[in-house]
Amino acid sequence: MVPASARNARPAAMGPMSSVAILIVSAGRGERFGGGLPKQYRLLAGQPVLRRTIQALSGIANGLIHVVVNPDHLENYNTATAGLELPEPVLGGATRQESVRYGLESLTAMSPDFVLIHDAARPLISHALIARILSALEGGASAAIPMVAVADTLRRQAADGSWSLVPRDGVWRAQTPQGFHFAEILNAHRQFKAVPVTDDMALAEAASLTITRVDGEESNMKITTQDDLVIAERLLAGGFEFRTGSGFDVHRFKEGDHVWLCGVRIAHSHALEGHSDADAGLHALTDAILGAIGAGDIGQHFPPTDDRWRNASSDRFLAHAMSLLRAAGGQFVHGDVTLICERPKIGPHREAMRTRMAEILGVSIGRISVKATTTEGLGFTGRREGLAAESLVTVKMPI
Ligand code: MG
């Protein structure tokens, strides 16, 4: 039995933990976004940008999150943060600089060792980046600023229209969160409140604090335009989304001694009537793939009026749909085919069908399913006038 006091004690090796406050600046009006709802309240993959930012920062170094909001947007703020446990928001000022200062002033009673000042419009902030900033501060840095290199060539246009090259050497893009010792940055904000700046690093410089650069992240992008929202959604989704397509097909029985179903030749008392080999299973699966990628239907790609497809083996239809899927950058995740008929019996051929379809698609057999059912003697399949097939396909597509 371990005494309660020993269980609660922090391991000696860790040393005392510094206290951290996180200030999220969400007071902007988002004018560059084109009016209307400010960007921090827009939906990013179904969630307000600000909510995603708060959630990305929660659980960091036991840091308490404080949000500075525009007094005009309190209703938006309440909707965006519903259900989250947060202290009352701090009301912002006329400029970002003023809003940050109000936020810092609100933390004076708590007086944390460090403060991370972050823009609400950077929802893709990672814990790894935060760890680098905190580690720099713990290591003695006064101001730890994430920065990324500039890859593009920079050019400046003069008033007369002429262009000049801006040397890229030593040029960095500063991101947030910017990490500071609380007392130092609060003093800088108080001392230089009349000097207009666009970020807190500028005040740290004005106060002659030493700036330490930490590696920023390209994914820690600032959402400023509609295009940024699209890029951020791609990053959040890992760049992919899942889509589903369905297919359905019917063929009538005629005289004959075999049918083709799901790419397998099956001896039977009848054959199936059709322009091609009448393989309803492959036709339904082909249509399901075409449906998932929005590429029309099988009749559009292989018109029954075209003599090239007379008696054609349907595996080429399926292979064509698969090539369209691949050309669109997609992956075949899963396909399910249901055959609806009284006869022939499907069970004995199920594995051969799965094997053949997996072969045509170039996927593993585990990604293909074949099921069979009857309609209990009802309807055209019950009367054995024909058979039907339906299919569902799931694909993974780049967004
Ligand atoms: Mg057909």
Tab-separated table of C-alpha atoms and ligand atoms in Angstrom:
chain	number	residue	atom	x	y	z
A	1	MET	CA	0.000	0.000	0.000
A	2	VAL	CA	1.444	3.327	-1.070
A	3	PRO	CA	0.622	6.313	1.160
A	4	ALA	CA	-1.542	8.922	-0.550
A	5	SER	CA	1.116	11.583	-0.123
A	6	ALA	CA	3.686	9.484	-1.993
A	7	ARG	CA	1.243	8.691	-4.797
A	8	ASN	CA	0.485	12.350	-5.343
A	9	ALA	CA	4.115	13.420	-5.260
A	10	ARG	CA	5.691	14.324	-8.594
A	11	PRO	CA	8.681	12.127	-9.533
A	12	ALA	CA	11.834	13.857	-8.275
A	13	ALA	CA	13.543	13.785	-11.686
A	14	MET	CA	10.864	15.999	-13.275
A	15	GLY	CA	11.505	19.000	-11.064
A	16	PRO	CA	8.882	21.660	-10.483
A	17	MET	CA	6.578	22.106	-13.442
A	18	SER	CA	6.257	25.621	-14.840
A	19	SER	CA	2.778	27.032	-15.113
A	20	VAL	CA	1.549	27.912	-18.593
A	21	ALA	CA	-1.366	30.005	-19.804
A	22	ILE	CA	-2.598	29.920	-23.380
A	23	LEU	CA	-4.123	33.060	-24.796
A	24	ILE	CA	-6.154	32.621	-27.975
A	25	VAL	CA	-6.771	35.869	-29.807
A	26	SER	CA	-10.157	35.612	-31.502
A	27	ALA	CA	-11.164	39.243	-31.643
A	28	GLY	CA	-10.587	39.900	-35.349
A	29	ARG	CA	-13.379	40.877	-37.706
A	30	GLY	CA	-12.055	38.800	-40.572
A	31	GLU	CA	-12.296	41.609	-43.090
A	32	ARG	CA	-9.793	39.978	-45.434
A	33	PHE	CA	-12.129	36.986	-45.557
A	34	GLY	CA	-14.698	39.028	-47.428
A	35	GLY	CA	-17.125	40.207	-44.762
A	36	GLY	CA	-19.934	38.292	-43.105
A	37	LEU	CA	-19.109	35.787	-40.404
A	38	PRO	CA	-15.520	36.294	-39.131
A	39	LYS	CA	-13.182	33.504	-40.234
A	40	GLN	CA	-12.687	32.085	-36.722
A	41	TYR	CA	-16.397	31.216	-36.604
A	42	ARG	CA	-16.561	29.657	-40.094
A	43	LEU	CA	-16.969	25.904	-40.270
A	44	LEU	CA	-13.851	23.878	-40.954
A	45	ALA	CA	-14.787	20.259	-41.717
A	46	GLY	CA	-18.022	20.747	-39.785
A	47	GLN	CA	-16.620	22.547	-36.721
A	48	PRO	CA	-16.034	26.259	-36.120
A	49	VAL	CA	-12.365	27.176	-36.675
A	50	LEU	CA	-12.094	28.568	-33.114
A	51	ARG	CA	-13.467	25.358	-31.582
A	52	ARG	CA	-10.872	23.320	-33.495
A	53	THR	CA	-8.123	25.683	-32.311
A	54	ILE	CA	-9.237	25.365	-28.671
A	55	GLN	CA	-9.429	21.585	-28.941
A	56	ALA	CA	-5.996	21.404	-30.571
A	57	LEU	CA	-4.540	23.330	-27.636
A	58	SER	CA	-6.364	21.541	-24.844
A	59	GLY	CA	-4.431	19.250	-22.548
A	60	ILE	CA	-1.111	21.028	-23.108
A	61	ALA	CA	1.128	21.302	-20.035
A	62	ASN	CA	-2.003	21.768	-17.912
A	63	GLY	CA	-2.201	25.169	-19.578
A	64	LEU	CA	-5.401	27.089	-18.974
A	65	ILE	CA	-6.922	28.404	-22.174
A	66	HIS	CA	-8.215	31.966	-22.202
A	67	VAL	CA	-9.937	33.361	-25.270
A	68	VAL	CA	-10.081	37.038	-26.174
A	69	VAL	CA	-13.216	37.798	-28.197
A	70	ASN	CA	-14.730	40.746	-29.987
A	71	PRO	CA	-17.652	42.058	-27.862
A	72	ASP	CA	-19.786	42.105	-31.030
A	73	HIS	CA	-19.290	38.371	-31.551
A	74	LEU	CA	-20.175	36.982	-28.126
A	75	GLU	CA	-23.105	35.059	-29.557
A	76	ASN	CA	-20.870	33.453	-32.216
A	77	TYR	CA	-18.345	32.658	-29.493
A	78	ASN	CA	-20.947	30.992	-27.268
A	79	THR	CA	-22.218	28.862	-30.150
A	80	ALA	CA	-18.704	27.897	-31.250
A	81	THR	CA	-17.595	26.870	-27.751
A	82	ALA	CA	-20.823	25.247	-26.497
A	83	GLY	CA	-20.038	22.408	-24.103
A	84	LEU	CA	-16.333	23.249	-23.735
A	85	GLU	CA	-15.051	24.004	-20.241
A	86	LEU	CA	-13.526	27.458	-20.530
A	87	PRO	CA	-13.183	30.478	-18.274
A	88	GLU	CA	-15.264	33.523	-19.192
A	89	PRO	CA	-13.877	35.062	-22.394
A	90	VAL	CA	-11.914	38.301	-22.198
A	91	LEU	CA	-13.366	41.165	-24.220
A	92	GLY	CA	-10.956	42.427	-26.857
A	93	GLY	CA	-10.041	45.942	-27.941
A	94	ALA	CA	-9.886	47.882	-31.191
A	95	THR	CA	-6.678	46.225	-32.432
A	96	ARG	CA	-5.043	42.827	-32.058
A	97	GLN	CA	-2.356	44.446	-29.942
A	98	GLU	CA	-4.932	45.921	-27.574
A	99	SER	CA	-6.809	42.619	-27.402
A	100	VAL	CA	-3.653	40.734	-26.449
A	101	ARG	CA	-2.863	43.304	-23.769
A	102	TYR	CA	-6.349	42.936	-22.261
A	103	GLY	CA	-5.861	39.176	-22.331
A	104	LEU	CA	-2.499	39.423	-20.564
A	105	GLU	CA	-3.907	41.817	-17.963
A	106	SER	CA	-6.653	39.290	-17.223
A	107	LEU	CA	-3.961	36.748	-16.317
A	108	THR	CA	-2.162	38.915	-13.731
A	109	ALA	CA	-3.891	37.277	-10.754
A	110	MET	CA	-2.874	33.858	-12.011
A	111	SER	CA	0.607	35.109	-12.986
A	112	PRO	CA	1.763	32.050	-14.950
A	113	ASP	CA	5.466	31.472	-15.647
A	114	PHE	CA	4.889	31.293	-19.398
A	115	VAL	CA	2.222	32.439	-21.793
A	116	LEU	CA	1.597	31.180	-25.316
A	117	ILE	CA	-0.180	33.735	-27.495
A	118	HIS	CA	-1.975	32.108	-30.405
A	119	ASP	CA	-4.178	33.267	-33.278
A	120	ALA	CA	-7.628	31.636	-33.369
A	121	ALA	CA	-7.238	31.272	-37.136
A	122	ARG	CA	-4.468	28.650	-36.822
A	123	PRO	CA	-6.480	25.519	-35.945
A	124	LEU	CA	-3.905	22.973	-37.139
A	125	ILE	CA	-1.395	23.711	-34.376
A	126	SER	CA	0.350	20.510	-33.252
A	127	HIS	CA	1.387	19.377	-29.788
A	128	ALA	CA	4.894	18.782	-31.163
A	129	LEU	CA	5.276	22.472	-32.043
A	130	ILE	CA	3.984	23.514	-28.607
A	131	ALA	CA	6.510	21.151	-27.006
A	132	ARG	CA	9.355	22.826	-28.934
A	133	ILE	CA	8.236	26.291	-27.780
A	134	LEU	CA	7.874	25.236	-24.129
A	135	SER	CA	11.205	23.464	-24.233
A	136	ALA	CA	12.905	26.639	-25.526
A	137	LEU	CA	11.274	28.683	-22.737
A	138	GLU	CA	12.247	26.096	-20.089
A	139	GLY	CA	15.758	26.250	-21.546
A	140	GLY	CA	15.973	29.975	-20.813
A	141	ALA	CA	14.647	31.649	-23.986
A	142	SER	CA	12.822	34.916	-23.356
A	143	ALA	CA	10.754	34.698	-26.518
A	144	ALA	CA	10.288	31.460	-28.488
A	145	ILE	CA	8.872	32.120	-31.952
A	146	PRO	CA	7.956	29.398	-34.484
A	147	MET	CA	9.193	30.289	-37.945
A	148	VAL	CA	9.254	28.655	-41.350
A	149	ALA	CA	11.618	29.376	-44.217
A	150	VAL	CA	10.425	31.231	-47.296
A	151	ALA	CA	10.519	28.958	-50.343
A	152	ASP	CA	9.094	31.271	-52.991
A	153	THR	CA	11.142	33.901	-54.766
A	154	LEU	CA	10.219	37.301	-53.355
A	155	ARG	CA	9.812	40.341	-55.573
A	156	ARG	CA	8.830	43.890	-54.766
A	157	GLN	CA	7.045	46.198	-57.198
A	158	ALA	CA	7.859	49.893	-56.965
A	159	ALA	CA	5.355	52.704	-57.480
A	160	ASP	CA	6.653	53.154	-61.046
A	161	GLY	CA	5.765	49.510	-61.817
A	162	SER	CA	9.343	48.233	-61.918
A	163	TRP	CA	10.282	45.004	-60.146
A	164	SER	CA	13.191	44.190	-57.885
A	165	LEU	CA	14.314	40.968	-56.261
A	166	VAL	CA	14.003	40.736	-52.479
A	167	PRO	CA	16.881	38.598	-51.207
A	168	ARG	CA	15.441	35.540	-49.443
A	169	ASP	CA	18.497	34.932	-47.270
A	170	GLY	CA	17.603	35.270	-43.636
A	171	VAL	CA	13.904	35.839	-44.359
A	172	TRP	CA	11.464	33.872	-42.188
A	173	ARG	CA	7.712	33.724	-41.771
A	174	ALA	CA	6.706	34.069	-38.118
A	175	GLN	CA	3.800	31.953	-36.868
A	176	THR	CA	1.917	31.623	-33.609
A	177	PRO	CA	1.807	30.517	-30.850
A	178	GLN	CA	4.553	32.806	-29.707
A	179	GLY	CA	5.858	31.848	-26.278
A	180	PHE	CA	7.073	34.292	-23.636
A	181	HIS	CA	7.805	34.663	-19.968
A	182	PHE	CA	4.530	36.127	-18.764
A	183	ALA	CA	5.894	39.041	-16.749
A	184	GLU	CA	8.255	40.115	-19.560
A	185	ILE	CA	5.697	40.181	-22.358
A	186	LEU	CA	3.094	41.860	-20.124
A	187	ASN	CA	5.620	44.612	-19.370
A	188	ALA	CA	6.467	44.960	-23.074
A	189	HIS	CA	2.775	45.306	-23.950
A	190	ARG	CA	2.269	47.926	-21.246
A	191	GLN	CA	5.413	49.850	-22.126
A	192	PHE	CA	4.930	49.929	-25.904
A	193	LYS	CA	1.169	50.071	-26.183
A	194	ALA	CA	1.408	53.205	-28.330
A	195	VAL	CA	3.705	51.518	-30.869
A	196	PRO	CA	1.552	49.725	-33.434
A	197	VAL	CA	2.726	46.163	-34.199
A	198	THR	CA	1.185	43.129	-35.878
A	199	ASP	CA	2.521	40.438	-33.571
A	200	ASP	CA	3.906	40.001	-30.079
A	201	MET	CA	7.421	39.244	-31.242
A	202	ALA	CA	7.670	42.864	-32.406
A	203	LEU	CA	6.977	44.026	-28.838
A	204	ALA	CA	9.498	41.555	-27.474
A	205	GLU	CA	12.047	43.124	-29.830
A	206	ALA	CA	11.023	46.632	-28.767
A	207	ALA	CA	11.642	45.537	-25.182
A	208	SER	CA	15.052	44.108	-26.221
A	209	LEU	CA	14.104	40.561	-25.289
A	210	THR	CA	16.218	37.905	-26.981
A	211	ILE	CA	14.308	36.105	-29.718
A	212	THR	CA	14.775	32.365	-30.094
A	213	ARG	CA	13.591	30.779	-33.327
A	214	VAL	CA	11.961	27.356	-33.094
A	215	ASP	CA	10.975	25.286	-36.116
A	216	GLY	CA	7.467	26.184	-37.223
A	217	GLU	CA	5.254	23.925	-39.349
A	218	GLU	CA	3.823	24.527	-42.823
A	219	SER	CA	0.624	22.827	-41.668
A	220	ASN	CA	0.251	25.446	-38.917
A	221	MET	CA	-1.309	27.694	-41.537
A	222	LYS	CA	-3.323	30.797	-40.836
A	223	ILE	CA	-6.800	30.736	-42.314
A	224	THR	CA	-7.186	34.051	-44.076
A	225	THR	CA	-9.109	33.271	-47.278
A	226	GLN	CA	-11.696	30.773	-48.556
A	227	ASP	CA	-8.852	28.921	-50.301
A	228	ASP	CA	-7.135	28.471	-46.938
A	229	LEU	CA	-10.284	26.794	-45.584
A	230	VAL	CA	-10.204	24.297	-48.457
A	231	ILE	CA	-6.507	23.536	-47.889
A	232	ALA	CA	-7.058	23.165	-44.129
A	233	GLU	CA	-9.939	20.740	-44.757
A	234	ARG	CA	-7.639	18.669	-46.955
A	235	LEU	CA	-4.973	18.597	-44.275
A	236	LEU	CA	-7.521	17.621	-41.627
A	237	ALA	CA	-8.892	14.816	-43.768
A	238	GLY	CA	-5.419	13.565	-44.558
A	239	GLY	CA	-6.237	14.721	-48.084
A	240	PHE	CA	-8.797	11.968	-48.663
A	241	GLU	CA	-12.474	11.337	-48.373
A	242	PHE	CA	-14.596	8.204	-48.744
A	243	ARG	CA	-17.326	7.858	-51.327
A	244	THR	CA	-19.919	5.192	-52.026
A	245	GLY	CA	-21.466	4.145	-55.329
A	246	SER	CA	-24.304	1.753	-56.111
A	247	GLY	CA	-25.056	-0.383	-59.153
A	248	PHE	CA	-28.003	-2.507	-60.253
A	249	ASP	CA	-28.513	-4.734	-63.280
A	250	VAL	CA	-30.972	-7.289	-64.672
A	251	HIS	CA	-30.663	-9.788	-67.501
A	252	ARG	CA	-33.298	-12.115	-68.919
A	253	PHE	CA	-32.815	-15.870	-69.294
A	254	LYS	CA	-32.813	-17.396	-72.787
A	255	GLU	CA	-32.013	-20.778	-74.233
A	256	GLY	CA	-28.488	-21.952	-73.596
A	257	ASP	CA	-26.276	-24.067	-71.378
A	258	HIS	CA	-24.233	-21.610	-69.283
A	259	VAL	CA	-24.223	-18.136	-67.734
A	260	TRP	CA	-21.429	-15.710	-66.853
A	261	LEU	CA	-21.727	-14.288	-63.335
A	262	CYS	CA	-19.107	-12.205	-61.561
A	263	GLY	CA	-16.549	-13.231	-64.164
A	264	VAL	CA	-17.134	-16.981	-63.715
A	265	ARG	CA	-18.634	-19.373	-66.294
A	266	ILE	CA	-21.333	-21.493	-64.695
A	267	ALA	CA	-23.053	-24.440	-66.409
A	268	HIS	CA	-26.831	-23.850	-66.303
A	269	SER	CA	-30.109	-24.854	-67.948
A	270	HIS	CA	-30.311	-21.401	-69.555
A	271	ALA	CA	-28.090	-18.564	-70.745
A	272	LEU	CA	-28.502	-14.822	-70.106
A	273	GLU	CA	-29.573	-12.482	-72.888
A	274	GLY	CA	-27.591	-9.337	-73.526
A	275	HIS	CA	-25.435	-7.419	-75.947
A	276	SER	CA	-22.252	-8.422	-74.140
A	277	ASP	CA	-21.818	-11.613	-72.120
A	278	ALA	CA	-24.718	-10.384	-69.899
A	279	ASP	CA	-22.735	-10.772	-66.674
A	280	ALA	CA	-25.125	-8.871	-64.382
A	281	GLY	CA	-22.753	-9.226	-61.423
A	282	LEU	CA	-19.854	-7.490	-63.174
A	283	HIS	CA	-22.208	-4.892	-64.672
A	284	ALA	CA	-23.577	-3.936	-61.236
A	285	LEU	CA	-20.072	-3.748	-59.766
A	286	THR	CA	-18.853	-1.652	-62.724
A	287	ASP	CA	-21.763	0.771	-62.308
A	288	ALA	CA	-21.092	1.044	-58.559
A	289	ILE	CA	-17.489	2.109	-59.230
A	290	LEU	CA	-18.583	4.591	-61.897
A	291	GLY	CA	-21.201	5.908	-59.440
A	292	ALA	CA	-18.633	6.414	-56.683
A	293	ILE	CA	-16.502	8.628	-58.925
A	294	GLY	CA	-19.383	10.372	-60.648
A	295	ALA	CA	-18.368	8.994	-64.054
A	296	GLY	CA	-21.749	8.140	-65.561
A	297	ASP	CA	-22.874	4.565	-66.142
A	298	ILE	CA	-21.805	1.490	-68.035
A	299	GLY	CA	-24.146	2.184	-70.974
A	300	GLN	CA	-22.486	5.561	-71.509
A	301	HIS	CA	-18.988	4.049	-71.662
A	302	PHE	CA	-19.968	0.911	-73.602
A	303	PRO	CA	-23.139	1.677	-75.629
A	304	PRO	CA	-25.135	-1.472	-76.519
A	305	THR	CA	-25.466	0.048	-80.016
A	306	ASP	CA	-21.701	-0.249	-80.505
A	307	ASP	CA	-20.742	-3.469	-82.279
A	308	ARG	CA	-17.365	-3.483	-80.563
A	309	TRP	CA	-19.079	-4.684	-77.360
A	310	ARG	CA	-21.141	-7.476	-78.988
A	311	ASN	CA	-20.520	-10.635	-76.933
A	312	ALA	CA	-17.764	-8.754	-75.157
A	313	SER	CA	-16.402	-10.252	-71.986
A	314	SER	CA	-17.547	-7.934	-69.183
A	315	ASP	CA	-14.216	-8.054	-67.372
A	316	ARG	CA	-13.044	-5.269	-69.707
A	317	PHE	CA	-15.941	-3.033	-68.518
A	318	LEU	CA	-14.917	-3.568	-64.916
A	319	ALA	CA	-11.231	-3.029	-65.710
A	320	HIS	CA	-12.124	0.217	-67.506
A	321	ALA	CA	-14.091	1.559	-64.516
A	322	MET	CA	-11.175	0.630	-62.281
A	323	SER	CA	-8.737	2.474	-64.568
A	324	LEU	CA	-10.944	5.585	-64.350
A	325	LEU	CA	-10.931	5.296	-60.551
A	326	ARG	CA	-7.129	5.021	-60.524
A	327	ALA	CA	-6.737	7.893	-62.990
A	328	ALA	CA	-8.761	10.068	-60.599
A	329	GLY	CA	-6.262	9.197	-57.854
A	330	GLY	CA	-8.738	6.948	-56.070
A	331	GLN	CA	-8.365	3.616	-54.305
A	332	PHE	CA	-10.843	0.750	-54.286
A	333	VAL	CA	-11.665	0.129	-50.626
A	334	HIS	CA	-14.452	-2.453	-50.759
A	335	GLY	CA	-17.067	-3.893	-53.092
A	336	ASP	CA	-20.134	-5.940	-52.223
A	337	VAL	CA	-22.194	-7.755	-54.881
A	338	THR	CA	-25.581	-9.356	-54.212
A	339	LEU	CA	-26.979	-11.769	-56.804
A	340	ILE	CA	-30.740	-12.196	-56.765
A	341	CYS	CA	-31.966	-15.441	-58.376
A	342	GLU	CA	-33.530	-18.853	-57.673
A	343	ARG	CA	-31.008	-20.619	-59.887
A	344	PRO	CA	-28.136	-21.154	-60.541
A	345	LYS	CA	-26.957	-21.808	-56.998
A	346	ILE	CA	-24.293	-19.218	-56.170
A	347	GLY	CA	-22.725	-20.757	-53.045
A	348	PRO	CA	-20.491	-23.286	-54.851
A	349	HIS	CA	-19.046	-20.481	-57.046
A	350	ARG	CA	-18.732	-17.722	-54.477
A	351	GLU	CA	-14.999	-18.032	-53.845
A	352	ALA	CA	-14.197	-18.349	-57.555
A	353	MET	CA	-16.241	-15.167	-58.162
A	354	ARG	CA	-14.428	-13.248	-55.428
A	355	THR	CA	-11.074	-14.447	-56.735
A	356	ARG	CA	-11.867	-13.465	-60.314
A	357	MET	CA	-13.226	-10.009	-59.464
A	358	ALA	CA	-10.279	-9.278	-57.152
A	359	GLU	CA	-8.000	-10.291	-60.033
A	360	ILE	CA	-9.712	-7.950	-62.525
A	361	LEU	CA	-9.631	-5.081	-60.011
A	362	GLY	CA	-6.086	-5.780	-58.891
A	363	VAL	CA	-7.086	-5.806	-55.208
A	364	SER	CA	-6.918	-8.419	-52.450
A	365	ILE	CA	-9.804	-10.860	-52.174
A	366	GLY	CA	-10.695	-9.480	-48.749
A	367	ARG	CA	-11.945	-6.319	-50.460
A	368	ILE	CA	-14.634	-8.151	-52.445
A	369	SER	CA	-17.790	-9.795	-51.177
A	370	VAL	CA	-20.386	-11.896	-53.024
A	371	LYS	CA	-23.776	-12.641	-51.519
A	372	ALA	CA	-26.834	-14.410	-52.917
A	373	THR	CA	-30.507	-14.237	-52.159
A	374	THR	CA	-33.828	-15.225	-53.688
A	375	THR	CA	-37.148	-13.388	-53.819
A	376	GLU	CA	-39.032	-16.366	-52.375
A	377	GLY	CA	-40.564	-17.267	-55.736
A	378	LEU	CA	-41.968	-13.758	-56.212
A	379	GLY	CA	-41.508	-11.486	-59.202
A	380	PHE	CA	-39.438	-12.069	-62.330
A	381	THR	CA	-36.499	-13.607	-60.463
A	382	GLY	CA	-38.919	-15.864	-58.557
A	383	ARG	CA	-40.464	-17.019	-61.822
A	384	ARG	CA	-36.914	-17.620	-63.126
A	385	GLU	CA	-37.432	-15.276	-66.071
A	386	GLY	CA	-34.163	-13.545	-65.318
A	387	LEU	CA	-31.796	-12.567	-62.553
A	388	ALA	CA	-30.727	-9.335	-60.891
A	389	ALA	CA	-27.559	-8.101	-59.284
A	390	GLU	CA	-26.851	-5.127	-57.067
A	391	SER	CA	-23.602	-3.746	-55.756
A	392	LEU	CA	-22.194	-1.196	-53.362
A	393	VAL	CA	-18.640	0.084	-53.635
A	394	THR	CA	-16.595	2.270	-51.276
A	395	VAL	CA	-13.650	4.233	-52.667
A	396	LYS	CA	-11.066	6.542	-51.110
A	397	MET	CA	-10.588	9.713	-53.145
A	398	PRO	CA	-8.305	12.718	-52.930
A	399	ILE	CA	-10.303	15.785	-51.943
B	1	MG	MG	-26.108	-5.493	-67.921
